[in-house]
mmCIF file of C-alpha atoms in Angstrom:
data_model
loop_
_atom_site.group_PDB
_atom_site.id
_atom_site.type_symbol
_atom_site.label_atom_id
_atom_site.label_comp_id
_atom_site.label_asym_id
_atom_site.label_seq_id
_atom_site.Cartn_x
_atom_site.Cartn_y
_atom_site.Cartn_z
ATOM 1 C CA UNK Y 116 21.299 -27.597 26.439
ATOM 2 C CA UNK Y 117 24.290 -29.572 27.606
ATOM 3 C CA UNK Y 118 24.513 -30.640 31.242
ATOM 4 C CA UNK Y 119 27.649 -31.341 33.223
ATOM 5 C CA UNK Y 120 27.188 -35.115 32.911
ATOM 6 C CA UNK Y 121 27.519 -34.780 29.136
ATOM 7 C CA UNK Y 122 31.087 -33.473 29.480
ATOM 8 C CA UNK Y 123 33.412 -36.319 30.392
ATOM 9 C CA UNK Y 124 36.698 -34.362 30.518
ATOM 10 C CA UNK Y 125 38.138 -30.878 30.044
ATOM 11 C CA UNK Y 126 41.252 -29.888 28.103
ATOM 12 C CA UNK Y 127 42.855 -26.570 29.081
ATOM 13 C CA UNK Y 128 45.193 -24.386 27.078
ATOM 14 C CA UNK Y 129 47.977 -22.840 29.186
ATOM 15 C CA UNK Y 130 49.299 -19.434 28.044
ATOM 16 C CA UNK Y 131 46.570 -16.805 28.105
ATOM 17 C CA UNK Y 132 44.042 -19.245 29.580
ATOM 18 C CA UNK Y 133 45.407 -20.470 32.909
ATOM 19 C CA UNK Y 134 48.564 -18.377 33.274
ATOM 20 C CA UNK Y 135 49.349 -14.798 32.204
ATOM 21 C CA UNK Y 136 52.798 -15.464 30.737
ATOM 22 C CA UNK Y 137 53.304 -12.340 28.644
ATOM 23 C CA UNK Y 138 55.964 -11.064 31.064
ATOM 24 C CA UNK Y 139 58.012 -14.246 30.635
ATOM 25 C CA UNK Y 140 57.841 -13.967 26.852
ATOM 26 C CA UNK Y 141 58.829 -10.304 26.927
ATOM 27 C CA UNK Y 142 61.860 -10.786 29.156
ATOM 28 C CA UNK Y 143 63.133 -13.876 27.319
ATOM 29 C CA UNK Y 144 62.624 -12.356 23.869
ATOM 30 C CA UNK Y 145 64.172 -8.991 24.714
ATOM 31 C CA UNK Y 146 67.242 -10.783 26.065
ATOM 32 C CA UNK Y 147 67.366 -12.982 22.964
ATOM 33 C CA UNK Y 148 67.268 -10.018 20.590
ATOM 34 C CA UNK Y 149 69.960 -8.259 22.617
ATOM 35 C CA UNK Y 150 72.180 -11.343 22.240
ATOM 36 C CA UNK Y 151 71.713 -11.063 18.474
ATOM 37 C CA UNK Y 152 72.525 -7.324 18.493
ATOM 38 C CA UNK Y 153 68.993 -6.555 17.313
ATOM 39 C CA UNK Y 154 66.998 -3.607 18.707
ATOM 40 C CA UNK Y 155 64.206 -4.000 21.272
ATOM 41 C CA UNK Y 156 60.798 -4.850 19.838
ATOM 42 C CA UNK Y 157 57.376 -3.493 20.862
ATOM 43 C CA UNK Y 158 55.780 -5.483 23.685
ATOM 44 C CA UNK Y 159 52.458 -5.235 21.842
ATOM 45 C CA UNK Y 160 53.972 -7.147 18.923
ATOM 46 C CA UNK Y 161 55.029 -9.950 21.248
ATOM 47 C CA UNK Y 162 51.502 -10.149 22.684
ATOM 48 C CA UNK Y 163 49.998 -10.404 19.188
ATOM 49 C CA UNK Y 164 52.421 -13.132 18.088
ATOM 50 C CA UNK Y 165 52.044 -15.548 21.022
ATOM 51 C CA UNK Y 166 50.024 -18.699 20.537
ATOM 52 C CA UNK Y 167 51.234 -20.597 17.489
ATOM 53 C CA UNK Y 168 54.301 -22.175 19.040
ATOM 54 C CA UNK Y 169 57.776 -20.915 19.907
ATOM 55 C CA UNK Y 170 59.299 -21.505 16.467
ATOM 56 C CA UNK Y 171 56.573 -19.427 14.797
ATOM 57 C CA UNK Y 172 57.007 -16.759 17.476
ATOM 58 C CA UNK Y 173 60.747 -16.433 16.983
ATOM 59 C CA UNK Y 174 60.625 -16.548 13.190
ATOM 60 C CA UNK Y 175 57.898 -13.902 13.060
ATOM 61 C CA UNK Y 176 59.740 -11.568 15.417
ATOM 62 C CA UNK Y 177 63.074 -12.067 13.653
ATOM 63 C CA UNK Y 178 61.432 -11.158 10.339
ATOM 64 C CA UNK Y 179 60.028 -8.013 11.932
ATOM 65 C CA UNK Y 180 63.363 -7.038 13.472
ATOM 66 C CA UNK Y 181 65.560 -7.488 10.414
ATOM 67 C CA UNK Y 182 63.087 -5.488 8.318
ATOM 68 C CA UNK Y 183 63.303 -2.452 10.591
ATOM 69 C CA UNK Y 184 64.914 0.488 8.767
ATOM 70 C CA UNK Y 185 67.893 0.693 11.133
ATOM 71 C CA UNK Y 186 68.593 -3.027 10.627
ATOM 72 C CA UNK Y 187 67.616 -3.436 6.982
ATOM 73 C CA UNK Y 188 70.534 -1.315 5.779
ATOM 74 C CA UNK Y 189 72.935 -3.598 7.613
ATOM 75 C CA UNK Y 190 71.204 -6.608 6.076
ATOM 76 C CA UNK Y 191 71.722 -5.288 2.575
ATOM 77 C CA UNK Y 192 75.444 -5.241 3.250
ATOM 78 C CA UNK Y 193 75.319 -8.585 5.070
ATOM 79 C CA UNK Y 194 73.309 -11.277 3.247
ATOM 80 C CA UNK Y 195 73.715 -13.592 6.261
ATOM 81 C CA UNK Y 196 71.294 -11.385 8.160
ATOM 82 C CA UNK Y 197 68.170 -13.436 7.416
ATOM 83 C CA UNK Y 198 65.593 -15.306 9.448
ATOM 84 C CA UNK Y 199 67.001 -18.692 8.431
ATOM 85 C CA UNK Y 200 70.554 -17.624 9.194
ATOM 86 C CA UNK Y 201 69.661 -16.220 12.608
ATOM 87 C CA UNK Y 202 67.072 -18.751 13.707
ATOM 88 C CA UNK Y 203 69.437 -21.393 15.096
ATOM 89 C CA UNK Y 204 71.220 -19.000 17.427
ATOM 90 C CA UNK Y 205 67.969 -17.191 18.300
ATOM 91 C CA UNK Y 206 66.304 -20.486 19.240
ATOM 92 C CA UNK Y 207 69.263 -21.509 21.407
ATOM 93 C CA UNK Y 208 69.379 -18.167 23.226
ATOM 94 C CA UNK Y 209 65.594 -18.068 23.625
ATOM 95 C CA UNK Y 210 65.545 -21.518 25.199
ATOM 96 C CA UNK Y 211 68.341 -20.490 27.550
ATOM 97 C CA UNK Y 212 66.613 -17.292 28.658
ATOM 98 C CA UNK Y 213 63.107 -18.749 28.866
ATOM 99 C CA UNK Y 214 64.185 -21.707 30.978
ATOM 100 C CA UNK Y 215 66.109 -19.311 33.214
ATOM 101 C CA UNK Y 216 63.048 -17.156 34.003
ATOM 102 C CA UNK Y 217 60.116 -19.522 33.295
ATOM 103 C CA UNK Y 218 57.260 -18.491 35.590
ATOM 104 C CA UNK Y 219 59.080 -15.617 37.311
ATOM 105 C CA UNK Y 220 57.200 -12.942 35.377
ATOM 106 C CA UNK Y 221 53.931 -14.882 35.077
ATOM 107 C CA UNK Y 222 50.822 -15.167 37.247
ATOM 108 C CA UNK Y 223 47.912 -17.591 37.428
ATOM 109 C CA UNK Y 224 44.830 -15.709 36.240
ATOM 110 C CA UNK Y 225 42.250 -14.807 38.892
ATOM 111 C CA UNK Y 226 39.578 -17.494 38.921
ATOM 112 C CA UNK Y 227 41.694 -20.147 37.187
ATOM 113 C CA UNK Y 228 42.697 -22.022 40.323
ATOM 114 C CA UNK Y 229 39.115 -21.780 41.630
ATOM 115 C CA UNK Y 230 37.844 -23.468 38.459
ATOM 116 C CA UNK Y 231 40.449 -26.224 38.595
ATOM 117 C CA UNK Y 232 39.733 -26.920 42.256
ATOM 118 C CA UNK Y 233 35.976 -27.040 41.650
ATOM 119 C CA UNK Y 234 36.303 -29.410 38.708
ATOM 120 C CA UNK Y 235 38.788 -31.601 40.564
ATOM 121 C CA UNK Y 236 36.348 -31.822 43.491
ATOM 122 C CA UNK Y 237 33.734 -33.093 41.028
ATOM 123 C CA UNK Y 238 36.146 -35.753 39.795
ATOM 124 C CA UNK Y 239 36.431 -34.217 36.330
ATOM 125 C CA UNK Y 240 39.423 -35.583 34.365
ATOM 126 C CA UNK Y 241 41.555 -32.721 33.037
ATOM 127 C CA UNK Y 242 44.428 -32.382 30.597
ATOM 128 C CA UNK Y 243 46.641 -29.464 29.610
ATOM 129 C CA UNK Y 244 47.355 -28.974 25.905
ATOM 130 C CA UNK Y 245 49.530 -26.056 24.816
ATOM 131 C CA UNK Y 246 51.602 -25.018 21.822
ATOM 132 C CA UNK Y 247 54.375 -24.160 24.290
ATOM 133 C CA UNK Y 248 57.257 -26.689 24.214
ATOM 134 C CA UNK Y 249 56.477 -29.488 26.656
ATOM 135 C CA UNK Y 250 59.545 -28.841 28.800
ATOM 136 C CA UNK Y 251 58.544 -25.210 29.257
ATOM 137 C CA UNK Y 252 54.941 -26.188 29.992
ATOM 138 C CA UNK Y 253 55.661 -28.816 32.640
ATOM 139 C CA UNK Y 254 58.143 -26.527 34.391
ATOM 140 C CA UNK Y 255 55.590 -23.685 34.434
ATOM 141 C CA UNK Y 256 52.820 -25.887 35.806
ATOM 142 C CA UNK Y 257 55.164 -27.038 38.556
ATOM 143 C CA UNK Y 258 56.290 -23.473 39.327
ATOM 144 C CA UNK Y 259 52.663 -22.368 39.705
ATOM 145 C CA UNK Y 260 51.599 -25.483 41.678
ATOM 146 C CA UNK Y 261 49.120 -26.568 39.005
ATOM 147 C CA UNK Y 262 50.607 -29.934 38.018
ATOM 148 C CA UNK Y 263 48.406 -32.036 40.296
ATOM 149 C CA UNK Y 264 45.212 -30.923 38.551
ATOM 150 C CA UNK Y 265 46.132 -32.612 35.283
ATOM 151 C CA UNK Y 266 46.504 -36.109 33.952
ATOM 152 C CA UNK Y 267 47.964 -35.819 30.442
ATOM 153 C CA UNK Y 268 50.077 -32.742 29.651
ATOM 154 C CA UNK Y 269 51.112 -32.162 26.034
ATOM 155 C CA UNK Y 270 53.124 -29.394 24.380
ATOM 156 C CA UNK Y 271 53.685 -28.051 20.909
ATOM 157 C CA UNK Y 272 56.468 -30.579 20.350
ATOM 158 C CA UNK Y 273 54.475 -33.597 21.579
ATOM 159 C CA UNK Y 274 52.887 -34.345 18.187
ATOM 160 C CA UNK Y 275 53.684 -33.867 14.521
ATOM 161 C CA UNK Y 276 51.392 -30.842 14.299
ATOM 162 C CA UNK Y 277 50.261 -28.042 16.612
ATOM 163 C CA UNK Y 278 46.926 -26.330 17.201
ATOM 164 C CA UNK Y 279 44.971 -25.129 15.186
ATOM 165 C CA UNK Y 280 45.407 -28.590 13.641
ATOM 166 C CA UNK Y 281 42.962 -30.994 15.344
ATOM 167 C CA UNK Y 282 45.577 -33.743 15.816
ATOM 168 C CA UNK Y 283 46.754 -32.602 19.292
ATOM 169 C CA UNK Y 284 43.161 -32.502 20.576
ATOM 170 C CA UNK Y 285 42.352 -35.909 19.154
ATOM 171 C CA UNK Y 286 45.517 -37.353 20.696
ATOM 172 C CA UNK Y 287 44.674 -35.738 24.033
ATOM 173 C CA UNK Y 288 41.155 -37.183 23.941
ATOM 174 C CA UNK Y 289 42.739 -40.559 23.228
ATOM 175 C CA UNK Y 290 45.022 -40.169 26.255
ATOM 176 C CA UNK Y 291 42.041 -39.198 28.397
ATOM 177 C CA UNK Y 292 40.010 -42.104 27.039
ATOM 178 C CA UNK Y 293 37.124 -39.808 26.102
ATOM 179 C CA UNK Y 294 35.055 -39.097 23.023
ATOM 180 C CA UNK Y 295 35.847 -35.747 21.392
ATOM 181 C CA UNK Y 296 32.181 -34.713 21.363
ATOM 182 C CA UNK Y 297 32.106 -35.080 25.144
ATOM 183 C CA UNK Y 298 35.482 -33.431 25.813
ATOM 184 C CA UNK Y 299 35.491 -29.664 26.360
ATOM 185 C CA UNK Y 300 38.351 -27.503 25.089
ATOM 186 C CA UNK Y 301 38.976 -24.340 27.113
ATOM 187 C CA UNK Y 302 41.237 -21.769 25.475
ATOM 188 C CA UNK Y 303 41.809 -18.127 24.709
ATOM 189 C CA UNK Y 304 42.269 -17.909 20.950
ATOM 190 C CA UNK Y 305 41.072 -18.792 17.487
ATOM 191 C CA UNK Y 306 43.800 -21.469 17.448
ATOM 192 C CA UNK Y 307 42.034 -23.326 20.245
ATOM 193 C CA UNK Y 308 38.609 -22.857 18.662
ATOM 194 C CA UNK Y 309 39.689 -23.976 15.185
ATOM 195 C CA UNK Y 310 41.367 -27.062 16.584
ATOM 196 C CA UNK Y 311 38.330 -27.890 18.721
ATOM 197 C CA UNK Y 312 35.846 -27.438 15.875
ATOM 198 C CA UNK Y 313 37.933 -29.606 13.567
ATOM 199 C CA UNK Y 314 38.303 -32.294 16.233
ATOM 200 C CA UNK Y 315 34.601 -32.246 17.088
ATOM 201 C CA UNK Y 316 35.117 -30.916 20.627
ATOM 202 C CA UNK Y 317 32.887 -28.258 22.190
ATOM 203 C CA UNK Y 318 34.899 -25.161 23.066
ATOM 204 C CA UNK Y 319 34.713 -22.341 25.614
ATOM 205 C CA UNK Y 320 36.956 -19.280 25.254
ATOM 206 C CA UNK Y 321 38.173 -16.800 27.857
ATOM 207 C CA UNK Y 322 38.097 -13.130 26.902
ATOM 208 C CA UNK Y 323 41.333 -11.977 28.544
ATOM 209 C CA UNK Y 324 44.029 -13.982 26.772
ATOM 210 C CA UNK Y 325 46.178 -13.739 23.658
ATOM 211 C CA UNK Y 326 44.199 -13.844 20.417
ATOM 212 C CA UNK Y 327 46.625 -12.232 17.975
ATOM 213 C CA UNK Y 328 45.177 -8.771 18.601
ATOM 214 C CA UNK Y 329 41.633 -9.821 17.639
ATOM 215 C CA UNK Y 330 38.424 -9.923 19.711
ATOM 216 C CA UNK Y 331 37.981 -13.522 20.799
ATOM 217 C CA UNK Y 332 34.206 -12.950 20.974
ATOM 218 C CA UNK Y 333 34.250 -12.908 17.172
ATOM 219 C CA UNK Y 334 35.427 -16.522 17.191
ATOM 220 C CA UNK Y 335 32.616 -19.124 17.297
ATOM 221 C CA UNK Y 336 32.389 -20.894 20.651
ATOM 222 C CA UNK Y 337 29.801 -22.330 23.023
ATOM 223 C CA UNK Y 338 30.570 -19.558 25.526
ATOM 224 C CA UNK Y 339 32.992 -16.716 26.260
ATOM 225 C CA UNK Y 340 34.024 -16.233 29.890
ATOM 226 C CA UNK Y 341 35.529 -13.177 31.556
ATOM 227 C CA UNK Y 342 36.811 -15.425 34.343
ATOM 228 C CA UNK Y 343 37.398 -19.159 34.577
ATOM 229 C CA UNK Y 344 35.683 -19.074 37.952
ATOM 230 C CA UNK Y 345 32.437 -19.199 35.933
ATOM 231 C CA UNK Y 346 33.414 -22.387 34.100
ATOM 232 C CA UNK Y 347 31.929 -24.979 36.510
ATOM 233 C CA UNK Y 348 28.594 -23.154 36.455
ATOM 234 C CA UNK Y 349 28.827 -22.770 32.676
ATOM 235 C CA UNK Y 350 29.129 -26.515 32.249
ATOM 236 C CA UNK Y 351 25.610 -26.968 33.554
ATOM 237 C CA UNK Y 352 24.101 -24.705 30.908
ATOM 238 C CA UNK Y 353 26.532 -25.052 28.044
ATOM 239 C CA UNK Y 354 24.681 -24.554 24.764
ATOM 240 C CA UNK Y 355 26.264 -26.539 21.971
#
């Protein structure tokens, strides 16, 4: 059994773990597709595609949109209608719309602030590591008054590779000055778990986030929490 003193720091994911940002993604992406004269996409598809970084998100959704029957016919007559051809403009419009509404359609999950306050009161060093672009992440943390809880904050564009690669976790541990085996990763998806396992970090997953449409309980972890309010207590009994 692992006691609290054996965890020297905690790394938190952002989207789907601390903040419910699906509304922001939906609004920004619907506006982006409208700018490209593409039809609206299912909100469920957006929810299933979040988590691997904004470039992956946009490319995946563009591929889905241009393969819809009502669009595919146009594409056959217009070879320029491809993911590569559309990506540059889509990325520019997405950045514009997301920055314009960042945090307006998002809410801090119940229990998240309680956990951060409890850990901060215990003097626990904390970092935020997300696949969201760093500029988006820092603006969101500020909008939701969460910035002061964290030392290092890193985004999907902070390193050469994103989660599920272990590099971002190892770099975050380095910034925290902690050993990976004593640094807890808290996330909501298999991306977070795979990165943590590869980096040698223990991992706890929340059950309410964005896991590509799959049950997060099927992903190996030390614990699965229905609310982050249980995290401080969990740290006392965490079973590696």
